[in-house]
Structures are given as structure tokens and as C-alpha cells.
mmCIF file of C-alpha atoms in Angstrom:
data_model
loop_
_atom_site.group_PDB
_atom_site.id
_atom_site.type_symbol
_atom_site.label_atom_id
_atom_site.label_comp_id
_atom_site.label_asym_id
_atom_site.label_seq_id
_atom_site.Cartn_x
_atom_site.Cartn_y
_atom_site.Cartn_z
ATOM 1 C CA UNK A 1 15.872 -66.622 62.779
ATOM 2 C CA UNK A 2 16.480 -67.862 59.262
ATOM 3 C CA UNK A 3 17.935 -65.832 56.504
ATOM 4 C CA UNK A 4 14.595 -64.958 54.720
ATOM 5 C CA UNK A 5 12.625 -63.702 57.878
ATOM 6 C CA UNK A 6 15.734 -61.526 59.091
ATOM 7 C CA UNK A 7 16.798 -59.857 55.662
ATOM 8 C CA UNK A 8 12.317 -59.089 55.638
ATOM 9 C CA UNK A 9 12.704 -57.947 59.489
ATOM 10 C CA UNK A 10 15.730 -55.584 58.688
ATOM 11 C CA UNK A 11 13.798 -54.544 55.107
ATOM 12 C CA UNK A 12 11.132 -53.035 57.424
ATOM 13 C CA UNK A 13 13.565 -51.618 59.898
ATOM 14 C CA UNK A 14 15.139 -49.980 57.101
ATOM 15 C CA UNK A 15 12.097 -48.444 55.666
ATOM 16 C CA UNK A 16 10.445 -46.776 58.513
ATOM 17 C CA UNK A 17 13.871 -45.803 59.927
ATOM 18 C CA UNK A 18 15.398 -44.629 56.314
ATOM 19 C CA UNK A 19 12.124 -42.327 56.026
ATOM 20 C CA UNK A 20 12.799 -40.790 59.576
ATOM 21 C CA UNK A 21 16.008 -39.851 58.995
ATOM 22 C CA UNK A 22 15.502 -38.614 55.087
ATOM 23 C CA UNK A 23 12.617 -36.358 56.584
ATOM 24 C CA UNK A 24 13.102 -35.254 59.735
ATOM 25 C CA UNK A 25 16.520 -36.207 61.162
ATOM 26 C CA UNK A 26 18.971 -35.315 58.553
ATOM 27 C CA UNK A 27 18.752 -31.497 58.811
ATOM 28 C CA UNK A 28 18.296 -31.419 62.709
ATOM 29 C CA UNK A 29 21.409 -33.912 63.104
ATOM 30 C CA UNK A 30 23.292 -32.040 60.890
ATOM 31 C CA UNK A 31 22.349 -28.761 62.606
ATOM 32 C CA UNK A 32 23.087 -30.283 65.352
ATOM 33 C CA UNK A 33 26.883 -32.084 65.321
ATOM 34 C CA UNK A 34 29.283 -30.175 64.057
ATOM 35 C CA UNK A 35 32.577 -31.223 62.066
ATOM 36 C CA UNK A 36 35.821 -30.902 63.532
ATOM 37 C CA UNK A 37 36.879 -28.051 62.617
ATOM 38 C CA UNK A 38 37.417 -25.460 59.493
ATOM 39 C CA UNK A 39 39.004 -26.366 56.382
ATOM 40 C CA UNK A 40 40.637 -23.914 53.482
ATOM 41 C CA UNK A 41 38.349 -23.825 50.575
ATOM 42 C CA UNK A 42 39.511 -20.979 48.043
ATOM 43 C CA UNK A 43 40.861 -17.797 47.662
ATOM 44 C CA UNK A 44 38.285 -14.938 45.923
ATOM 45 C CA UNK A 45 38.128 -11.191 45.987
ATOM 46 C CA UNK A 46 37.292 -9.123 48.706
ATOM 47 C CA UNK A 47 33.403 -7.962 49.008
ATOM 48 C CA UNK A 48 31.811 -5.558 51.205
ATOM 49 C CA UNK A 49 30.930 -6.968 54.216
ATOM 50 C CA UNK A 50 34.045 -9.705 54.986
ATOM 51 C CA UNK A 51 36.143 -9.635 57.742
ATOM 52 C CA UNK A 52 39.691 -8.063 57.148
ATOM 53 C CA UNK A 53 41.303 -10.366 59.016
ATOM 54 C CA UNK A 54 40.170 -13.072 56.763
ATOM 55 C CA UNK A 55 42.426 -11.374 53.805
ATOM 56 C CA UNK A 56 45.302 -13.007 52.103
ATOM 57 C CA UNK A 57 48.244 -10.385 52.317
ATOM 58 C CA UNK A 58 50.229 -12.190 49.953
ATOM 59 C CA UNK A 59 47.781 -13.127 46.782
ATOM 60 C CA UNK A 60 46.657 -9.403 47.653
ATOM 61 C CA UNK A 61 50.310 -8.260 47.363
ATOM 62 C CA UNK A 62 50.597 -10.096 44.055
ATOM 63 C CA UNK A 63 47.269 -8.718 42.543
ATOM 64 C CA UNK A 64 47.172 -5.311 44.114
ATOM 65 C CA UNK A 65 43.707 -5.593 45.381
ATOM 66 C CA UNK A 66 42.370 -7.208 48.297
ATOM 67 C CA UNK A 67 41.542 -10.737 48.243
ATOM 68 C CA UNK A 68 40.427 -13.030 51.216
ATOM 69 C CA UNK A 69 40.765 -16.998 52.279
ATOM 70 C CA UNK A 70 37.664 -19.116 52.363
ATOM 71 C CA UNK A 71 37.104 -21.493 54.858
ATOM 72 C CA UNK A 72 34.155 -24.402 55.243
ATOM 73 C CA UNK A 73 33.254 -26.635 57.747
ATOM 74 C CA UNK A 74 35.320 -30.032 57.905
ATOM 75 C CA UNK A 75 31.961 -31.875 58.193
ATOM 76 C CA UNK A 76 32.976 -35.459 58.203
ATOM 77 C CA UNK A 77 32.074 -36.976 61.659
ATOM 78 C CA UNK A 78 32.316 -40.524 63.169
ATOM 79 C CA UNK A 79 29.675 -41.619 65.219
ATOM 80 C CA UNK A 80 29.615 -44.603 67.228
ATOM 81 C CA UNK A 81 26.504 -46.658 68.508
ATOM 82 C CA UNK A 82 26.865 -48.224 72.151
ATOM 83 C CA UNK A 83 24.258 -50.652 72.440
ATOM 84 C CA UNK A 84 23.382 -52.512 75.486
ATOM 85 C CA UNK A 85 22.536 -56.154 74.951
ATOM 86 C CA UNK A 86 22.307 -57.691 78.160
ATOM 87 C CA UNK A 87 19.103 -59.815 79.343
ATOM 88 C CA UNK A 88 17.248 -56.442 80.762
ATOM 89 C CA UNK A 89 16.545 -55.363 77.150
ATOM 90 C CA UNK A 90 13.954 -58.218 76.482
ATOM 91 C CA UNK A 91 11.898 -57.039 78.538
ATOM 92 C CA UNK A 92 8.856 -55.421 77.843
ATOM 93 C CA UNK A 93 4.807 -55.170 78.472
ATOM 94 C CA UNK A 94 3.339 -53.004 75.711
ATOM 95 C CA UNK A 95 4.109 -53.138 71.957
ATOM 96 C CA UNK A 96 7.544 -53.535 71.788
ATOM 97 C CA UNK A 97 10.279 -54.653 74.010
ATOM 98 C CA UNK A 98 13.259 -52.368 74.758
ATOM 99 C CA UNK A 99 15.457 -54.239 72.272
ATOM 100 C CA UNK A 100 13.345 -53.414 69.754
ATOM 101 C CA UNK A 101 13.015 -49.495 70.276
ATOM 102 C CA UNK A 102 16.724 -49.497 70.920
ATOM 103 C CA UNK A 103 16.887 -51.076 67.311
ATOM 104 C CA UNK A 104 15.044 -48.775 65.673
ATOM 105 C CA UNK A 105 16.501 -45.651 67.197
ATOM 106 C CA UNK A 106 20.134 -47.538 66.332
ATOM 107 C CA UNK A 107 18.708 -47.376 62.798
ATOM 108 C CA UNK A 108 17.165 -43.688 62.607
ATOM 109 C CA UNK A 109 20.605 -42.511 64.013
ATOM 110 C CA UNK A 110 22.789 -44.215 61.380
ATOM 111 C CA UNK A 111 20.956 -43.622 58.151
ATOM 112 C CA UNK A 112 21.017 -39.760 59.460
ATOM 113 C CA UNK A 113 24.934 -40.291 59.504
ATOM 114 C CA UNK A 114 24.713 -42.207 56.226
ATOM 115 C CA UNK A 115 22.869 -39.000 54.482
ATOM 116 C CA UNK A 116 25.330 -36.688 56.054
ATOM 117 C CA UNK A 117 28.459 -38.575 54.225
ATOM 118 C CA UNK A 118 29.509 -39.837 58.057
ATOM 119 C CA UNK A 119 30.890 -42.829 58.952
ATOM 120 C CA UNK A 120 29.005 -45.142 61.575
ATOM 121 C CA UNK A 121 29.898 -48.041 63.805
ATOM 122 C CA UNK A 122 28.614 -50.146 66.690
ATOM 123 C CA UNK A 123 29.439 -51.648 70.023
ATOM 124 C CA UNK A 124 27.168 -54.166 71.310
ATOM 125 C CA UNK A 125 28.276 -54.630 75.125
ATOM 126 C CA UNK A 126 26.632 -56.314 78.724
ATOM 127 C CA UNK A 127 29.671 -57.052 81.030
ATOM 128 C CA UNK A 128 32.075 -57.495 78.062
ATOM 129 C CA UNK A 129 32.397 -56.122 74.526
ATOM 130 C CA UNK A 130 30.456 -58.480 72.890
ATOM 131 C CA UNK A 131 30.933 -57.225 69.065
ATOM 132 C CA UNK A 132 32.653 -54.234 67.515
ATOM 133 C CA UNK A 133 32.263 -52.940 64.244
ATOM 134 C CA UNK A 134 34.804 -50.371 62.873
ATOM 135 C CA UNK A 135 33.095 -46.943 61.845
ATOM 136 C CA UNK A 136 32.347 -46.676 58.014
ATOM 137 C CA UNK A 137 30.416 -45.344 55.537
ATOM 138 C CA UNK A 138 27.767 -46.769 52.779
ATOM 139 C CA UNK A 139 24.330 -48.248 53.326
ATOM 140 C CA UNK A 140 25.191 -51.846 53.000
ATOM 141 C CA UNK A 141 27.034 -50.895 56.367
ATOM 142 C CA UNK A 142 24.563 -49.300 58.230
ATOM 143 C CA UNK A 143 22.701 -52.769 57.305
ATOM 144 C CA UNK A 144 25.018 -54.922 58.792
ATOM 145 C CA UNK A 145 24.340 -52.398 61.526
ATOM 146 C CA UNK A 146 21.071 -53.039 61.678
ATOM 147 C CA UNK A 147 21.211 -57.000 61.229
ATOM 148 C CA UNK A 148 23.628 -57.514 63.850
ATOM 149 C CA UNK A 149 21.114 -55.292 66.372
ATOM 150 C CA UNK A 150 18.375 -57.915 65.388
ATOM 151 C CA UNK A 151 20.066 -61.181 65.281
ATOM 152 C CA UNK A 152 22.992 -60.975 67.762
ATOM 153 C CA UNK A 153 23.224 -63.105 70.731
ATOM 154 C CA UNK A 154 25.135 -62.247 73.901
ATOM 155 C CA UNK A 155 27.724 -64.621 75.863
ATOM 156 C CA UNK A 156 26.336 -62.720 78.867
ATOM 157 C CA UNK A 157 23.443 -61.425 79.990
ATOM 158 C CA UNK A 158 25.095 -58.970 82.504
ATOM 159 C CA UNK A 159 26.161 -55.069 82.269
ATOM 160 C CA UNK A 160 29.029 -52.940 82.480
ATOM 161 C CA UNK A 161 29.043 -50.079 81.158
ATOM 162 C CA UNK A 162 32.415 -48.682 82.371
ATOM 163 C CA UNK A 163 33.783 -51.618 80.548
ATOM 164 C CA UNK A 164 32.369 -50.355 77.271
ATOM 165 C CA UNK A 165 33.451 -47.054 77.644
ATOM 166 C CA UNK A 166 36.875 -47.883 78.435
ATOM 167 C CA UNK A 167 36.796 -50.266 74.920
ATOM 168 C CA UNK A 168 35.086 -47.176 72.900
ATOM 169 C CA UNK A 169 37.593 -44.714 74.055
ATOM 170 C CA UNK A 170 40.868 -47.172 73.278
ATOM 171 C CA UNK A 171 39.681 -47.756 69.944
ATOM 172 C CA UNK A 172 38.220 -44.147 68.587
ATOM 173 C CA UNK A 173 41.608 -42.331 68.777
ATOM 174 C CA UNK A 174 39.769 -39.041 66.876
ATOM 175 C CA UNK A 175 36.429 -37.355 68.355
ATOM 176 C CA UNK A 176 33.591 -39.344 67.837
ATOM 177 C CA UNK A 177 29.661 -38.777 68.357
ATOM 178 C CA UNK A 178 28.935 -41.339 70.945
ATOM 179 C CA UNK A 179 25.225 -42.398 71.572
ATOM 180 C CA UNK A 180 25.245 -45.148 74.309
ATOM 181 C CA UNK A 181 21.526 -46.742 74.493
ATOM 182 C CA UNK A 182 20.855 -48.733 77.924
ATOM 183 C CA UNK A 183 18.353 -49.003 80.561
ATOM 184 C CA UNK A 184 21.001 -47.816 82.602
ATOM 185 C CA UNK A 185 19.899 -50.074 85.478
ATOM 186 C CA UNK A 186 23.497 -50.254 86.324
ATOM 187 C CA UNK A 187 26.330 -48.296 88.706
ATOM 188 C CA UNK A 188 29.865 -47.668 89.224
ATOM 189 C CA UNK A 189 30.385 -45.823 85.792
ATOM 190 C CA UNK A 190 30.665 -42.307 86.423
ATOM 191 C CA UNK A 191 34.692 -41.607 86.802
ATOM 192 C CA UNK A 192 35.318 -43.555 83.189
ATOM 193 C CA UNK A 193 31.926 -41.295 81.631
ATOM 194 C CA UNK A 194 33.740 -38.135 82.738
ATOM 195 C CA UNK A 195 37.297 -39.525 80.877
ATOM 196 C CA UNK A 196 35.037 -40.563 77.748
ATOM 197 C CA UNK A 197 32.968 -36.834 77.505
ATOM 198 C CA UNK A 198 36.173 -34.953 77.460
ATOM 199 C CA UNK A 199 37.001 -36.899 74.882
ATOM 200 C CA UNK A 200 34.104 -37.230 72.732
ATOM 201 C CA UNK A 201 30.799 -36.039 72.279
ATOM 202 C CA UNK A 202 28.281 -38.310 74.412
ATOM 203 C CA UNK A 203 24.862 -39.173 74.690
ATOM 204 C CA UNK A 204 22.833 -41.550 76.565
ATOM 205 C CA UNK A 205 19.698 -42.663 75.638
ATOM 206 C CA UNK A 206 17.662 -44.465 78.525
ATOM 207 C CA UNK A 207 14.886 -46.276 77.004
ATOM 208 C CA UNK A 208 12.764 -47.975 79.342
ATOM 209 C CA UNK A 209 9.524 -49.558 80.325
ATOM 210 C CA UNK A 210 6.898 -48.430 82.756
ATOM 211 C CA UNK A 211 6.218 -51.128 84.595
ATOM 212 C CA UNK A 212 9.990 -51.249 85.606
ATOM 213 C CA UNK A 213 9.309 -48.248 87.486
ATOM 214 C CA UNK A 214 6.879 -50.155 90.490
ATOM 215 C CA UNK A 215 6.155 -53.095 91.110
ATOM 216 C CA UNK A 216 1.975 -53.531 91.108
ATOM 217 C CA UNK A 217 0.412 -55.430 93.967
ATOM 218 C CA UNK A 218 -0.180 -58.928 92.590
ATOM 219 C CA UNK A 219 0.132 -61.072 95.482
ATOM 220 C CA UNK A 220 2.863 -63.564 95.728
ATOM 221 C CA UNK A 221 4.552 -63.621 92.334
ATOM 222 C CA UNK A 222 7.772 -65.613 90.528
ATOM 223 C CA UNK A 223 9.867 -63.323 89.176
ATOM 224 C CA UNK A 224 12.804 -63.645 86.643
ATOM 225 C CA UNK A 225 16.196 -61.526 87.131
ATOM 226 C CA UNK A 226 16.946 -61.282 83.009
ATOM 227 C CA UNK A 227 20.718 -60.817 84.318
ATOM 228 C CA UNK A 228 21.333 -63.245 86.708
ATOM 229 C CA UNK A 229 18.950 -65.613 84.985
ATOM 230 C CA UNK A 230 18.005 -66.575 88.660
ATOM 231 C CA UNK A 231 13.970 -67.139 89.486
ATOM 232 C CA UNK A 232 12.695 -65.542 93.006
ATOM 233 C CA UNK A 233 9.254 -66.025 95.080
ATOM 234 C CA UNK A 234 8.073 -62.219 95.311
ATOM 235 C CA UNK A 235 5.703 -61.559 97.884
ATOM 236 C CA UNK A 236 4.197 -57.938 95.578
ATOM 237 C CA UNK A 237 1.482 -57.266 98.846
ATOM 238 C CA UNK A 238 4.423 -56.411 100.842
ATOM 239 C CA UNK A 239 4.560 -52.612 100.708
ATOM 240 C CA UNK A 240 8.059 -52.895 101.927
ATOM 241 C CA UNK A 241 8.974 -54.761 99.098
ATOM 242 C CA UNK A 242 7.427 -52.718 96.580
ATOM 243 C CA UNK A 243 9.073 -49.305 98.096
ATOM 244 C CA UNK A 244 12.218 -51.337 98.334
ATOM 245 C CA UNK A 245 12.226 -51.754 94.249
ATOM 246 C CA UNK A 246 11.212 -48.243 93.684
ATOM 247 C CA UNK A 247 14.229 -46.737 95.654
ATOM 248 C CA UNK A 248 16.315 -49.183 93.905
ATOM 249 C CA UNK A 249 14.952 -48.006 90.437
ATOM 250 C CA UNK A 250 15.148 -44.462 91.527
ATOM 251 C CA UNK A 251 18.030 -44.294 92.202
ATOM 252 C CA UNK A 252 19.605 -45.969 89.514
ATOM 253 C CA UNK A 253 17.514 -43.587 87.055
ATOM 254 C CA UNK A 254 19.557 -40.439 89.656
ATOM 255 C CA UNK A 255 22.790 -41.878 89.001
ATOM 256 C CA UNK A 256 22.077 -42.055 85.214
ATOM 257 C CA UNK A 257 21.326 -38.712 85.079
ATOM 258 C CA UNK A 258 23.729 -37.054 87.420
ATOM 259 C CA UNK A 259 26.377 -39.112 85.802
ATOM 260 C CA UNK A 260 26.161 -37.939 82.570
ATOM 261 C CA UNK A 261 25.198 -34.535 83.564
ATOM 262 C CA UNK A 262 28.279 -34.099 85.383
ATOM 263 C CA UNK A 263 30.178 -35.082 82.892
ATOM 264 C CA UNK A 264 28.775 -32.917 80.150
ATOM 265 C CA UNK A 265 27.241 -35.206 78.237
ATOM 266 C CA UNK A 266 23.355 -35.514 76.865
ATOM 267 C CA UNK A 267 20.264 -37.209 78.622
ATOM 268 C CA UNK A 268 17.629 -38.735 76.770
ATOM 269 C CA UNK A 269 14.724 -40.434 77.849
ATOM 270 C CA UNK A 270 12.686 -42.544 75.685
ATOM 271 C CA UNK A 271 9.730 -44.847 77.089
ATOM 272 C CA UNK A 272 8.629 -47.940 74.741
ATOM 273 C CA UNK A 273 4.892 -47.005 74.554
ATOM 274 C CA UNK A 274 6.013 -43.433 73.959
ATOM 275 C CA UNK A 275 7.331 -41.607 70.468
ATOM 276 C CA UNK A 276 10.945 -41.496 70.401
ATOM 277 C CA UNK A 277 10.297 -39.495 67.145
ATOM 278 C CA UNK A 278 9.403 -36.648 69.257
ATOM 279 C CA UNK A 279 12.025 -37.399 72.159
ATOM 280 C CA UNK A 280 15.098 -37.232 69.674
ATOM 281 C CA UNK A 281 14.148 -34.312 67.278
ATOM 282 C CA UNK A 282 13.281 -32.096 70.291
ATOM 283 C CA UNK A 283 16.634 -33.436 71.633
ATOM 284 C CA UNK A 284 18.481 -31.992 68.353
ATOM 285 C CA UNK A 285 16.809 -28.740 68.733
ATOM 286 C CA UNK A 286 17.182 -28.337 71.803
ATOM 287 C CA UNK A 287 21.174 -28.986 71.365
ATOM 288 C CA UNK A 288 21.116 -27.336 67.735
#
């Protein structure tokens, strides 16, 4: 991809994405993550209706009448984008492949940071860390963000997503808001979730494609393995075969699910041909 067609492909990223989160996201992800803790503001008089134990004995002392400590939120949050780039994400047999929905969710989540004064960074991972960028603020970051989601290519087209989350937590020594975005068609992460969610607030986002979920009866058919890169004969009139795949993807769509679950962290679906405008704000409110 040459200069010219990326900086026009992450122009259009940013304006649908920008919109979305000036419109509908900030509020609800605001709403929705809180800061870290409260901070002392000021000190001002006492008014009907405050809480006594919120008075300032000593400034009261001084002034002979009661005055109390303010406190606001400490707002400023850190959230960190885990993005899956291994060969599964090309895939796709609608509109858009996966990649591309991942992108553009990616986006939506880091301009709402961006108009909440947070900082944002990214982790693009298959069975290694393939890229990290450190968590800051501005918009000319969250478009490296979004250039690196479009033009980045992967050593490997494998997953591990234990591996990630091991990286993520070594590096973010302070909370974080964590939003790891996968098909999830992996295993074998579960203990290192549960470490990361006591840590941090996490949430997956599983965006898939339908036609991952069964394989149709097509007769004999070559298929590609994105990961593995290997081609195999499929014989798709077997019914064997097809319930085969559909316990495999089952299951892997369980683990996903219980995993995170279990380790109190969020689960979000999001299917390429569907709105994931609709999947993330009901998310927020749900969670606000």
C-alpha cells in the first residue's frame, strides 16, 4: 500500500470512526470507565445537604464555621488495544473481512479515549508480540493507531493469546482498560486471563464471521488453514466432517466465554455483517 492510498484509507477510518465516538461513544464510555480513584479539589463552606463527615475540622477551627473538602473523580484512564493479527483475521465472506471491523472498532474505541483526555495504546499480537505502542494521548497518536492496524504485517500468522496477556500485564504497571479483539479461535489462555482481570479492567471482543460457524455441503472442497498456511482436500458431504468442525468451533466460542466470564471480565460479540454500533453502546449501558 503506498503512502497516498493509506493516509486516504486511514482519512476515512478516521471520519466515520471520529463521528461515532463524538456522538454516541464519548458519554456512554465515559459513563462507563471510571478513573482511579478521588482526588482533593477545594475547600468551600458547608451547605445544607453535605455529608458531615466530609468537613474540614481544622479550616473550620480557624474560621469558626463549618467548612467541608471537595473531592472529584481522578478521571485520567489508560486504555490499551489488544489486537489479534494472525492469518484468521483475513478472512471473510460478506462486506468486510474481520480485520477490517476489528479496525474500525480499534478506531471508535480510541478517539472515545482521545475525547475523554485518556491516553491510548496498542498491541498487535498472533503467537508473539508483534508491535507495541506505549499508551499516549493526542490525535496524531490515535492515527498512528489506526495506520499501523491497516498497514502492519505479521512475522506469524499463528495465535497466542496467553502470550499477549503476559506482555500487556509486564508492561502496564498501573490499571489499564484492556479491550483484546480476536476471533478467539484459540485455547490454553484462561489461568493468565484470570492474573490479567485482577489486574485490570478487561474486555474481549469476538468478532467473527458466519460462515466460520458450519461448514456448508459443497462437495469435495480445498481448503486453506490461514494459520498454518497449509492447503487440505475437504470432503464438505461428509456429515461427520461437518459436525466435526462445528464441535470444534463450539467449543472454542465456550471456552471464550467461560474464560473471560470466570475471570470477571466483559464478553462481546460482534459479527461482520452485523452493527457493532449497536453491539458496543448496548455493551456500555449495560456496564454503565
Amino acid at each position: 500500500m503506498d503512502t497516498k492510498e493509506l493516509l486516504k484509507k486511514v482519512r476515512k477510518i478516521e471520519i466515520k470512526t471520529r463521528r461515532l465516538s463524538d456522538h454516541i461513544f464519548g458519554g456512554e464510555y465515559h459513563s462507563t470507565f471510571k478513573g482511579r480513584g478521588m482526588t482533593f479539589s477545594e475547600v468551600r463552606q458547608y451547605q445544607f445537604g453535605d455529608d458531615v463527615r466530609s468537613i474540614d475540622w481544622n479550616v473550620t477551627a480557624r474560621y469558626n464555621e463549618p467548612y467541608v473538602k471537595v473531592f472529584e473523580e481522578e478521571r485520567e484512564l489508560t486504555m490499551m488495544l489488544m489486537v489479534d493479527v494472525s492469518g484468521s483475521e483475513l478472512f471473510g465472506t460478506t462486506n468486510q473481512f474481520k480485520k477490517e471491523v476489528i479496525t474500525e472498532i480499534s478506531a471508535t474505541l480510541a478517539f472515545s479515549a482521545l475525547q475523554n483526555n485518556d491516553k491510548a495504546g496498542l498491541i498487535l499480537f498472533s503467537d508473539e508480540v508483534e508491535l507495541f505502542i506505549p499508551p499516549k494521548k493526542g490525535k496524531s497518536h490515535v492515527l498512528r493507531i489506526i495506520r499501523e492496524l491497516l498497514e502492519f504485517k505479521p512475522k506469524s500468522n499463528k495465535t497466542d493469546i496467553a502470550e499477549a496477556l503476559k506482555f500487556m500485564t509486564s508492561v502496564m504497571k498501573k490499571k489499564a482498560i484492556v479491550f483484546v479483539l480476536s476471533d478467539f479461535m484459540a485455547e490454553d489462555y484462561e489461568r493468565t486471563l484470570k492474573i490479567t482481570g485482577n489486574k485490570h479492567d478487561v474486555t474481549g471482543i469476538r468478532v467473527f464471521d458466519q460462515r466460520e460457524e458450519e461448514i456448508p455441503n459443497l462437495g469435495m472442497v480445498q481448503m486453506l488453514d490461514a494459520e498454518t498456511g497449509k492447503i487440505k482436500l475437504v470432503n464438505t458431504q461428509s456429515k461427520s466432517v461437518r459436525l466435526s468442525y462445528g464441535k470444534y468451533h463450539s467449543e472454542r466460542v465456550q471456552y471464550f466465554k467461560e474464560s473471560f466470564t470466570k475471570s470477571g471480565c466483559g464478553v462481546l460479540d460482534c459479527r461482520v455483517d452485523e452493527s457493532y454500533v449497536k453491539k458496543l453502546l448496548g455493551y456500555f449501558k449495560r456496564r454503565g
